[in-house]
């Protein structure tokens, strides 16, 4: 983004990393990111960019970047091809669990008095005298229609922003350029990276290699997506090959193939359209606008900048509604589970000592739930399936505390078993569905339907592997 001239965006998001770490240190974990360089000139260029980034983000002390030569690279990150790379610049980044960060933010809002509704699709804007006065929605569980009155409606629909705008203003010119990004997950045994890695692609983009919980995920692609705002964009073999080719070219390991991938996912970036530009050339800026009926729309942006985006949107909404915006919670506010000093090792160790958990399980729980892990394990420490770091009590927590209503909600977005835990990806479905059925009152038919739906989803995620085998 510095190279694209988005200095203001870089400064904002660089500073916001610290604030998100303060709000939820378990969901914004400091990690070293290794950026290899082939020559001394390349290293100097990297150092200049990273130094500017650190100054914009007020980075100091032990978090300042380091420079590695071949000997240090071989010792600290032996997967890198040191015949190809002579140097590396290593700097601090923050690894964020996006789904759990969104969930924690929603729970914090509910704790402050907001009413949060899961799986209720908005399909109409209520208008009175040409002004938006609320929304109409349909409950995804009961089919009931809901009407919610409001002095101001905010459209924060992400990839669905243009669809919501059509409800207010049919025929409105599209605002977004949708870009698809995929990640693939590989066993750490095949890709034993110790740190997060930054690798350059043939088309001068960059991808990341990120170790997590015994697996390593690689991403992301950045391609225009014309099919519309799909919840589950297709993962094409060409997407997978693009990522694996970059990894194979830059790392000194046996070549990875599509058949080695054990999980994958895809999502859509809602970029503000800039005609004539490829997705990777489009700025990640955000934009707030007010529609003809007074609906306030927030579009574009980056996850790291969600707080300033929200503040700007609320200020605009207050103007529309004729209200005075209340003061922010202040620097002392934290998200659920974030009320500790950021020492994840100490938090994990307390789970080992007090509850007898294996260290790897304790570390995972600390990263996912922060201090709430103590309360969660009070519900039991039995693994969901033998040998898994996912606990059965996490299913109960997902339903009772985190508002999960579908098996998909728990498996993909709460425990993350579908993505990062191969031992529970398939084997964990039946026990998860059984526990959910008891708490949500599902009959046999509903339980089997939930299982069939998620099994089909898991199969679709890896369809590119069967296509390869057929060829």
Short mmCIF file of C-alpha atoms in Angstrom, two decimals:
data_model
loop_
_atom_site.label_atom_id
_atom_site.label_comp_id
_atom_site.label_asym_id
_atom_site.label_seq_id
_atom_site.Cartn_x
_atom_site.Cartn_y
_atom_site.Cartn_z
CA UNK A 1 0.00 0.00 0.00
CA UNK A 2 2.97 2.33 0.50
CA UNK A 3 4.04 1.60 -3.07
CA UNK A 4 0.51 2.47 -4.21
CA UNK A 5 0.76 5.83 -2.44
CA UNK A 6 -1.82 5.03 0.26
CA UNK A 7 0.25 6.58 3.04
CA UNK A 8 -2.80 7.66 5.06
CA UNK A 9 -4.27 4.17 4.87
CA UNK A 10 -0.96 2.60 5.92
CA UNK A 11 -0.60 4.97 8.87
CA UNK A 12 -4.15 4.36 10.03
CA UNK A 13 -3.97 0.58 9.83
CA UNK A 14 -0.44 0.42 11.25
CA UNK A 15 -1.58 2.35 14.32
CA UNK A 16 -4.82 0.37 14.56
CA UNK A 17 -2.88 -2.89 14.89
CA UNK A 18 -1.84 -1.78 18.37
CA UNK A 19 -5.36 -0.78 19.31
CA UNK A 20 -6.82 -4.11 18.20
CA UNK A 21 -4.07 -5.89 20.14
CA UNK A 22 -5.13 -3.86 23.20
CA UNK A 23 -8.81 -4.72 22.68
CA UNK A 24 -8.22 -8.43 22.09
CA UNK A 25 -4.58 -9.54 22.55
CA UNK A 26 -5.58 -13.17 21.95
CA UNK A 27 -7.10 -12.35 18.55
CA UNK A 28 -4.27 -10.08 17.35
CA UNK A 29 -1.17 -12.12 18.12
CA UNK A 30 2.25 -10.49 17.54
CA UNK A 31 4.33 -12.60 15.15
CA UNK A 32 7.53 -12.14 13.17
CA UNK A 33 7.00 -11.88 9.42
CA UNK A 34 9.99 -12.91 7.29
CA UNK A 35 10.47 -11.09 3.98
CA UNK A 36 13.33 -12.67 1.97
CA UNK A 37 15.54 -10.70 -0.42
CA UNK A 38 17.75 -12.00 -3.22
CA UNK A 39 20.34 -9.22 -3.10
CA UNK A 40 21.73 -6.53 -0.84
CA UNK A 41 19.97 -3.92 -2.97
CA UNK A 42 16.69 -5.77 -2.46
CA UNK A 43 17.30 -5.86 1.29
CA UNK A 44 17.97 -2.11 1.39
CA UNK A 45 14.73 -1.46 -0.47
CA UNK A 46 12.82 -3.66 1.98
CA UNK A 47 14.44 -1.97 4.97
CA UNK A 48 13.45 1.45 3.66
CA UNK A 49 9.82 0.42 3.21
CA UNK A 50 9.58 -1.43 6.52
CA UNK A 51 11.29 1.41 8.41
CA UNK A 52 8.73 3.83 7.00
CA UNK A 53 5.96 1.41 7.99
CA UNK A 54 7.32 1.18 11.53
CA UNK A 55 7.55 4.96 11.87
CA UNK A 56 3.98 5.37 10.65
CA UNK A 57 2.84 2.73 13.14
CA UNK A 58 4.92 4.08 16.07
CA UNK A 59 6.80 0.76 16.42
CA UNK A 60 9.73 0.86 18.83
CA UNK A 61 12.05 -1.13 21.09
CA UNK A 62 12.19 -4.92 20.74
CA UNK A 63 9.46 -4.89 18.08
CA UNK A 64 11.67 -3.10 15.54
CA UNK A 65 12.69 -5.09 12.47
CA UNK A 66 15.71 -7.37 12.22
CA UNK A 67 17.97 -8.24 9.30
CA UNK A 68 19.03 -11.82 8.65
CA UNK A 69 21.84 -13.17 6.52
CA UNK A 70 22.02 -16.69 5.08
CA UNK A 71 23.41 -18.23 8.25
CA UNK A 72 20.59 -16.79 10.38
CA UNK A 73 18.00 -17.79 7.79
CA UNK A 74 19.24 -21.39 7.83
CA UNK A 75 19.07 -21.46 11.62
CA UNK A 76 15.79 -19.63 12.15
CA UNK A 77 13.75 -20.40 9.03
CA UNK A 78 15.29 -23.37 7.22
CA UNK A 79 12.36 -23.80 4.77
CA UNK A 80 13.57 -20.77 2.80
CA UNK A 81 15.68 -21.49 -0.27
CA UNK A 82 18.94 -19.87 0.78
CA UNK A 83 20.45 -20.46 -2.66
CA UNK A 84 17.75 -18.14 -3.99
CA UNK A 85 17.71 -15.69 -1.08
CA UNK A 86 20.78 -14.19 0.59
CA UNK A 87 19.01 -11.94 3.09
CA UNK A 88 15.73 -11.40 4.91
CA UNK A 89 14.09 -8.49 6.67
CA UNK A 90 11.96 -9.60 9.60
CA UNK A 91 9.35 -7.34 11.16
CA UNK A 92 6.42 -7.46 13.59
CA UNK A 93 2.93 -8.12 12.30
CA UNK A 94 -0.25 -9.23 14.06
CA UNK A 95 -2.02 -12.46 13.18
CA UNK A 96 -5.78 -11.99 13.41
CA UNK A 97 -8.56 -14.56 13.50
CA UNK A 98 -11.08 -12.62 11.42
CA UNK A 99 -14.21 -14.64 12.22
CA UNK A 100 -13.58 -14.66 15.96
CA UNK A 101 -12.68 -10.96 15.98
CA UNK A 102 -16.01 -10.12 14.32
CA UNK A 103 -17.81 -12.39 16.77
CA UNK A 104 -16.11 -10.78 19.78
CA UNK A 105 -17.05 -7.33 18.49
CA UNK A 106 -20.70 -8.36 18.12
CA UNK A 107 -20.71 -9.79 21.64
CA UNK A 108 -19.20 -6.57 23.00
CA UNK A 109 -21.96 -4.63 21.26
CA UNK A 110 -24.60 -6.90 22.79
CA UNK A 111 -22.97 -6.38 26.19
CA UNK A 112 -23.36 -2.63 25.72
CA UNK A 113 -27.08 -2.91 24.97
CA UNK A 114 -27.28 -3.71 21.26
CA UNK A 115 -29.71 -6.34 19.99
CA UNK A 116 -27.84 -8.73 17.70
CA UNK A 117 -29.80 -11.09 15.44
CA UNK A 118 -28.14 -14.08 13.76
CA UNK A 119 -29.34 -15.40 10.38
CA UNK A 120 -32.04 -12.85 9.65
CA UNK A 121 -31.80 -11.71 6.03
CA UNK A 122 -32.80 -8.12 5.26
CA UNK A 123 -34.93 -8.05 2.11
CA UNK A 124 -36.60 -4.65 2.29
CA UNK A 125 -36.11 -1.05 3.42
CA UNK A 126 -39.12 0.47 5.19
CA UNK A 127 -39.70 3.97 3.80
CA UNK A 128 -42.02 6.67 5.08
CA UNK A 129 -42.29 9.90 3.14
CA UNK A 130 -39.34 8.86 1.00
CA UNK A 131 -37.08 8.36 4.02
CA UNK A 132 -35.71 5.10 5.38
CA UNK A 133 -37.54 4.26 8.63
CA UNK A 134 -36.35 0.71 9.23
CA UNK A 135 -35.88 -2.66 7.57
CA UNK A 136 -37.83 -5.82 6.83
CA UNK A 137 -36.14 -9.16 7.36
CA UNK A 138 -36.93 -12.86 7.40
CA UNK A 139 -35.75 -15.21 10.15
CA UNK A 140 -33.64 -17.99 8.69
CA UNK A 141 -34.80 -20.45 11.38
CA UNK A 142 -38.57 -19.91 11.66
CA UNK A 143 -39.35 -18.09 8.42
CA UNK A 144 -41.04 -15.32 10.43
CA UNK A 145 -41.00 -11.87 8.91
CA UNK A 146 -39.59 -9.08 11.06
CA UNK A 147 -39.97 -5.33 10.81
CA UNK A 148 -37.43 -3.23 12.67
CA UNK A 149 -38.01 0.51 12.94
CA UNK A 150 -35.03 2.86 13.12
CA UNK A 151 -34.17 6.55 12.90
CA UNK A 152 -31.27 5.61 10.66
CA UNK A 153 -30.37 2.49 8.68
CA UNK A 154 -26.69 1.62 8.12
CA UNK A 155 -25.70 -0.64 5.24
CA UNK A 156 -22.48 -2.41 6.27
CA UNK A 157 -23.08 -5.38 4.00
CA UNK A 158 -19.52 -5.95 2.78
CA UNK A 159 -19.79 -7.80 -0.57
CA UNK A 160 -23.59 -7.38 -0.29
CA UNK A 161 -23.45 -3.57 -0.07
CA UNK A 162 -24.73 -3.09 -3.64
CA UNK A 163 -27.56 -5.60 -3.10
CA UNK A 164 -28.77 -3.63 -0.05
CA UNK A 165 -28.44 -0.36 -1.96
CA UNK A 166 -30.81 -1.78 -4.58
CA UNK A 167 -33.45 -2.15 -1.85
CA UNK A 168 -33.23 1.59 -1.20
CA UNK A 169 -32.65 2.74 -4.76
CA UNK A 170 -33.50 0.20 -7.49
CA UNK A 171 -31.16 0.67 -10.44
CA UNK A 172 -28.42 2.35 -8.40
CA UNK A 173 -25.02 2.25 -10.09
CA UNK A 174 -22.83 -0.50 -8.58
CA UNK A 175 -20.20 0.80 -6.20
CA UNK A 176 -18.07 -2.30 -5.74
CA UNK A 177 -15.49 -4.35 -7.59
CA UNK A 178 -15.55 -7.83 -6.01
CA UNK A 179 -12.22 -9.61 -5.76
CA UNK A 180 -11.90 -13.27 -4.79
CA UNK A 181 -9.20 -14.48 -2.46
CA UNK A 182 -8.52 -18.11 -1.51
CA UNK A 183 -6.35 -19.82 1.10
CA UNK A 184 -5.15 -23.41 1.12
CA UNK A 185 -4.19 -25.38 4.24
CA UNK A 186 -1.30 -27.88 4.30
CA UNK A 187 0.10 -30.19 6.99
CA UNK A 188 3.01 -28.68 8.89
CA UNK A 189 4.90 -31.92 8.21
CA UNK A 190 4.99 -30.98 4.51
CA UNK A 191 5.50 -27.24 5.04
CA UNK A 192 7.35 -26.84 8.38
CA UNK A 193 7.55 -23.04 8.44
CA UNK A 194 8.47 -21.61 11.85
CA UNK A 195 7.41 -18.03 11.13
CA UNK A 196 5.01 -16.17 8.88
CA UNK A 197 6.58 -15.74 5.45
CA UNK A 198 6.06 -13.11 2.76
CA UNK A 199 6.63 -14.45 -0.76
CA UNK A 200 6.49 -12.58 -4.05
CA UNK A 201 4.53 -14.07 -6.96
CA UNK A 202 5.43 -14.04 -10.64
CA UNK A 203 2.90 -11.25 -11.28
CA UNK A 204 4.52 -9.05 -8.59
CA UNK A 205 1.87 -9.63 -5.97
CA UNK A 206 2.60 -11.16 -2.61
CA UNK A 207 1.26 -14.10 -0.66
CA UNK A 208 1.71 -15.24 2.94
CA UNK A 209 2.65 -18.56 4.51
CA UNK A 210 1.26 -18.74 8.06
CA UNK A 211 1.78 -21.52 10.64
CA UNK A 212 -1.21 -22.16 12.91
CA UNK A 213 -2.11 -25.02 15.30
CA UNK A 214 -0.08 -27.73 13.56
CA UNK A 215 -1.04 -26.74 10.02
CA UNK A 216 0.16 -24.02 7.66
CA UNK A 217 -2.12 -21.96 5.47
CA UNK A 218 -1.12 -20.08 2.33
CA UNK A 219 -2.88 -17.16 0.67
CA UNK A 220 -4.24 -15.18 -0.83
CA UNK A 221 -5.19 -14.80 -4.48
CA UNK A 222 -6.69 -11.56 -5.82
CA UNK A 223 -8.87 -12.05 -8.90
CA UNK A 224 -11.95 -10.24 -10.20
CA UNK A 225 -15.14 -12.11 -9.37
CA UNK A 226 -18.02 -11.59 -11.76
CA UNK A 227 -20.44 -14.20 -10.40
CA UNK A 228 -21.90 -11.85 -7.78
CA UNK A 229 -21.92 -11.75 -4.00
CA UNK A 230 -21.68 -15.49 -3.29
CA UNK A 231 -21.26 -16.65 0.28
CA UNK A 232 -19.09 -19.55 -0.91
CA UNK A 233 -17.11 -18.52 -4.02
CA UNK A 234 -15.75 -21.47 -5.98
CA UNK A 235 -12.15 -22.56 -5.40
CA UNK A 236 -10.68 -23.26 -8.81
CA UNK A 237 -7.68 -25.46 -9.52
CA UNK A 238 -5.95 -22.46 -11.12
CA UNK A 239 -6.25 -20.58 -7.79
CA UNK A 240 -4.59 -23.44 -5.94
CA UNK A 241 -1.83 -23.87 -8.51
CA UNK A 242 -1.06 -20.15 -8.34
CA UNK A 243 -0.37 -20.35 -4.61
CA UNK A 244 1.53 -23.64 -4.64
CA UNK A 245 3.73 -22.59 -7.57
CA UNK A 246 4.90 -19.55 -5.58
CA UNK A 247 5.62 -21.67 -2.50
CA UNK A 248 7.49 -24.30 -4.52
CA UNK A 249 9.59 -21.67 -6.28
CA UNK A 250 10.68 -19.92 -3.09
CA UNK A 251 11.09 -22.67 -0.52
CA UNK A 252 13.72 -25.40 -0.42
CA UNK A 253 11.22 -28.24 0.09
CA UNK A 254 9.86 -31.15 -1.94
CA UNK A 255 7.26 -29.79 -4.35
CA UNK A 256 3.75 -29.39 -2.94
CA UNK A 257 0.80 -30.53 -5.05
CA UNK A 258 -2.94 -29.89 -5.01
CA UNK A 259 -3.46 -33.35 -3.51
CA UNK A 260 -1.50 -32.26 -0.42
CA UNK A 261 -4.08 -29.61 0.46
CA UNK A 262 -6.23 -30.66 3.44
CA UNK A 263 -8.59 -27.66 3.63
CA UNK A 264 -9.31 -24.50 1.68
CA UNK A 265 -11.60 -21.50 1.77
CA UNK A 266 -12.50 -18.51 -0.37
CA UNK A 267 -13.95 -15.08 0.31
CA UNK A 268 -14.73 -11.82 -1.44
CA UNK A 269 -13.15 -8.40 -0.95
CA UNK A 270 -15.61 -5.53 -1.47
CA UNK A 271 -13.29 -3.04 -3.18
CA UNK A 272 -14.40 0.44 -4.24
CA UNK A 273 -14.45 0.12 -8.04
CA UNK A 274 -11.74 1.91 -10.02
CA UNK A 275 -12.47 1.21 -13.70
CA UNK A 276 -9.52 -0.06 -15.70
CA UNK A 277 -7.56 -1.34 -12.71
CA UNK A 278 -6.85 -4.95 -11.77
CA UNK A 279 -7.94 -5.97 -8.24
CA UNK A 280 -4.41 -5.84 -6.79
CA UNK A 281 -4.04 -2.28 -8.12
CA UNK A 282 -7.20 -0.98 -6.41
CA UNK A 283 -6.83 0.92 -3.17
CA UNK A 284 -8.30 -0.66 -0.03
CA UNK A 285 -9.79 2.70 0.95
CA UNK A 286 -13.26 2.93 2.46
CA UNK A 287 -16.09 5.28 1.54
CA UNK A 288 -19.16 6.43 3.45
CA UNK A 289 -22.15 7.76 1.50
CA UNK A 290 -25.80 8.60 2.13
CA UNK A 291 -28.47 7.29 -0.25
CA UNK A 292 -31.58 9.16 -1.46
CA UNK A 293 -33.70 7.69 1.36
CA UNK A 294 -31.06 8.42 4.00
CA UNK A 295 -29.48 4.95 4.26
CA UNK A 296 -25.84 5.33 5.33
CA UNK A 297 -23.54 2.95 3.43
CA UNK A 298 -20.00 2.01 4.38
CA UNK A 299 -18.07 0.26 1.59
CA UNK A 300 -14.51 -0.92 1.00
CA UNK A 301 -11.82 -0.76 3.65
CA UNK A 302 -9.67 -3.30 5.49
CA UNK A 303 -10.43 -5.39 8.56
CA UNK A 304 -7.57 -3.76 10.47
CA UNK A 305 -9.26 -0.36 10.09
CA UNK A 306 -12.71 -1.46 11.23
CA UNK A 307 -12.83 0.88 14.24
CA UNK A 308 -12.12 4.16 12.37
CA UNK A 309 -14.51 3.00 9.64
CA UNK A 310 -17.22 2.40 12.24
CA UNK A 311 -16.59 5.77 13.90
CA UNK A 312 -16.88 7.61 10.57
CA UNK A 313 -20.05 5.72 9.72
CA UNK A 314 -21.68 6.43 13.08
CA UNK A 315 -20.86 10.13 12.82
CA UNK A 316 -22.63 10.24 9.47
CA UNK A 317 -25.56 8.23 10.85
CA UNK A 318 -25.91 10.64 13.78
CA UNK A 319 -26.15 13.54 11.35
CA UNK A 320 -28.85 11.77 9.34
CA UNK A 321 -30.84 10.90 12.46
CA UNK A 322 -30.40 14.29 14.11
CA UNK A 323 -28.69 12.75 17.12
CA UNK A 324 -25.58 13.56 19.12
CA UNK A 325 -23.06 10.72 18.96
CA UNK A 326 -22.19 9.34 22.39
CA UNK A 327 -18.57 9.26 23.48
CA UNK A 328 -16.53 6.15 22.72
CA UNK A 329 -15.89 3.55 25.45
CA UNK A 330 -12.34 4.85 25.92
CA UNK A 331 -8.93 3.23 26.03
CA UNK A 332 -9.85 0.89 28.90
CA UNK A 333 -12.49 -1.02 26.89
CA UNK A 334 -11.62 -4.55 25.78
CA UNK A 335 -13.43 -7.24 23.82
CA UNK A 336 -14.64 -10.45 25.52
CA UNK A 337 -11.63 -12.49 26.62
CA UNK A 338 -9.23 -9.59 26.15
CA UNK A 339 -8.82 -8.57 29.79
CA UNK A 340 -5.19 -9.63 30.26
CA UNK A 341 -1.73 -8.22 29.60
CA UNK A 342 -1.19 -10.00 26.30
CA UNK A 343 1.05 -12.74 27.67
CA UNK A 344 -0.48 -15.68 25.82
CA UNK A 345 2.16 -18.11 27.09
CA UNK A 346 1.25 -17.37 30.72
CA UNK A 347 -2.45 -17.68 29.94
CA UNK A 348 -1.90 -21.06 28.27
CA UNK A 349 0.30 -22.26 31.11
CA UNK A 350 -2.45 -21.46 33.61
CA UNK A 351 -4.79 -23.74 31.66
CA UNK A 352 -2.20 -26.52 31.74
CA UNK A 353 -1.60 -26.19 35.48
CA UNK A 354 -5.21 -25.72 36.59
CA UNK A 355 -6.97 -28.10 34.22
CA UNK A 356 -4.32 -30.58 33.11
CA UNK A 357 -4.71 -29.71 29.44
CA UNK A 358 -2.04 -30.67 26.90
CA UNK A 359 0.13 -27.59 26.12
CA UNK A 360 -0.94 -27.47 22.45
CA UNK A 361 -4.62 -27.54 23.40
CA UNK A 362 -4.10 -24.87 26.06
CA UNK A 363 -2.29 -22.62 23.57
CA UNK A 364 -5.09 -22.97 21.05
CA UNK A 365 -7.78 -22.18 23.64
CA UNK A 366 -5.86 -19.13 24.84
CA UNK A 367 -5.61 -17.84 21.26
CA UNK A 368 -9.29 -18.45 20.47
CA UNK A 369 -10.95 -17.40 23.73
CA UNK A 370 -8.49 -15.37 25.79
CA UNK A 371 -9.40 -15.27 29.48
CA UNK A 372 -12.80 -16.79 28.69
CA UNK A 373 -11.01 -20.10 28.12
CA UNK A 374 -11.04 -20.57 31.90
CA UNK A 375 -14.82 -20.36 31.97
CA UNK A 376 -15.17 -22.53 28.88
CA UNK A 377 -13.10 -25.44 30.23
CA UNK A 378 -15.22 -25.44 33.38
CA UNK A 379 -17.77 -27.13 31.10
CA UNK A 380 -15.37 -30.01 30.48
CA UNK A 381 -11.96 -30.80 29.00
CA UNK A 382 -12.90 -33.85 26.93
CA UNK A 383 -11.69 -33.64 23.31
CA UNK A 384 -14.39 -33.44 20.66
CA UNK A 385 -12.76 -36.47 19.04
CA UNK A 386 -9.75 -38.47 20.30
CA UNK A 387 -6.47 -36.70 19.61
CA UNK A 388 -8.09 -33.34 18.83
CA UNK A 389 -7.25 -29.94 20.34
CA UNK A 390 -10.91 -28.97 19.93
CA UNK A 391 -12.93 -29.59 23.09
CA UNK A 392 -16.50 -30.89 23.19
CA UNK A 393 -17.39 -28.05 25.59
CA UNK A 394 -16.60 -25.55 22.82
CA UNK A 395 -19.74 -26.68 21.02
CA UNK A 396 -21.87 -25.83 24.07
CA UNK A 397 -20.09 -22.48 24.39
CA UNK A 398 -20.67 -21.72 20.71
CA UNK A 399 -24.41 -22.24 21.08
CA UNK A 400 -25.01 -20.78 24.54
CA UNK A 401 -22.58 -17.84 24.50
CA UNK A 402 -21.74 -17.15 20.85
CA UNK A 403 -25.17 -17.49 19.24
CA UNK A 404 -24.46 -20.38 16.84
CA UNK A 405 -27.60 -21.77 15.18
CA UNK A 406 -26.24 -24.06 12.47
CA UNK A 407 -23.64 -26.80 12.35
CA UNK A 408 -21.85 -24.71 9.74
CA UNK A 409 -21.64 -21.82 12.24
CA UNK A 410 -19.82 -23.97 14.79
CA UNK A 411 -17.61 -26.01 12.46
CA UNK A 412 -16.38 -23.14 10.27
CA UNK A 413 -16.72 -19.95 12.31
CA UNK A 414 -16.56 -20.88 16.02
CA UNK A 415 -14.23 -23.84 16.61
CA UNK A 416 -12.63 -23.42 13.13
CA UNK A 417 -12.36 -27.24 12.96
CA UNK A 418 -13.23 -27.25 9.25
CA UNK A 419 -10.17 -25.16 8.42
CA UNK A 420 -7.36 -25.78 10.88
CA UNK A 421 -8.00 -29.13 12.58
CA UNK A 422 -7.82 -32.05 10.13
CA UNK A 423 -8.40 -34.63 12.88
CA UNK A 424 -11.82 -33.07 13.57
CA UNK A 425 -12.71 -31.81 10.09
CA UNK A 426 -14.77 -34.92 9.24
CA UNK A 427 -14.76 -36.90 12.48
CA UNK A 428 -15.99 -33.95 14.55
CA UNK A 429 -19.23 -33.45 12.62
CA UNK A 430 -21.38 -36.13 14.27
CA UNK A 431 -20.46 -35.31 17.90
CA UNK A 432 -20.86 -31.58 17.20
CA UNK A 433 -24.28 -32.10 15.62
CA UNK A 434 -25.36 -34.32 18.54
CA UNK A 435 -24.45 -31.70 21.15
CA UNK A 436 -26.12 -28.94 19.15
CA UNK A 437 -29.26 -31.05 18.73
CA UNK A 438 -29.60 -31.41 22.51
CA UNK A 439 -29.24 -27.69 23.11
CA UNK A 440 -31.31 -26.42 20.21
CA UNK A 441 -34.00 -29.08 20.26
CA UNK A 442 -33.30 -30.52 16.83
CA UNK A 443 -35.08 -33.68 15.78
CA UNK A 444 -33.40 -36.45 13.81
CA UNK A 445 -34.39 -34.96 10.46
CA UNK A 446 -32.91 -31.55 11.27
CA UNK A 447 -29.70 -33.10 12.61
CA UNK A 448 -29.24 -35.22 9.49
CA UNK A 449 -29.96 -32.23 7.25
CA UNK A 450 -27.30 -30.18 9.06
CA UNK A 451 -24.78 -33.00 8.67
CA UNK A 452 -25.55 -33.43 4.99
CA UNK A 453 -25.21 -29.69 4.36
CA UNK A 454 -21.79 -29.36 6.01
CA UNK A 455 -20.47 -32.58 4.46
CA UNK A 456 -21.42 -31.21 1.06
CA UNK A 457 -19.68 -27.95 1.91
CA UNK A 458 -16.49 -29.71 3.00
CA UNK A 459 -16.52 -31.69 -0.23
CA UNK A 460 -17.00 -28.57 -2.33
CA UNK A 461 -14.04 -26.89 -0.61
CA UNK A 462 -11.72 -29.59 -1.95
CA UNK A 463 -13.45 -30.38 -5.22
CA UNK A 464 -10.38 -29.25 -7.13
CA UNK A 465 -8.55 -32.34 -5.80
CA UNK A 466 -11.08 -34.80 -7.25
CA UNK A 467 -11.06 -32.92 -10.54
CA UNK A 468 -7.30 -33.39 -10.63
CA UNK A 469 -7.62 -37.12 -9.92
CA UNK A 470 -10.23 -37.52 -12.67
CA UNK A 471 -7.95 -35.80 -15.17
#
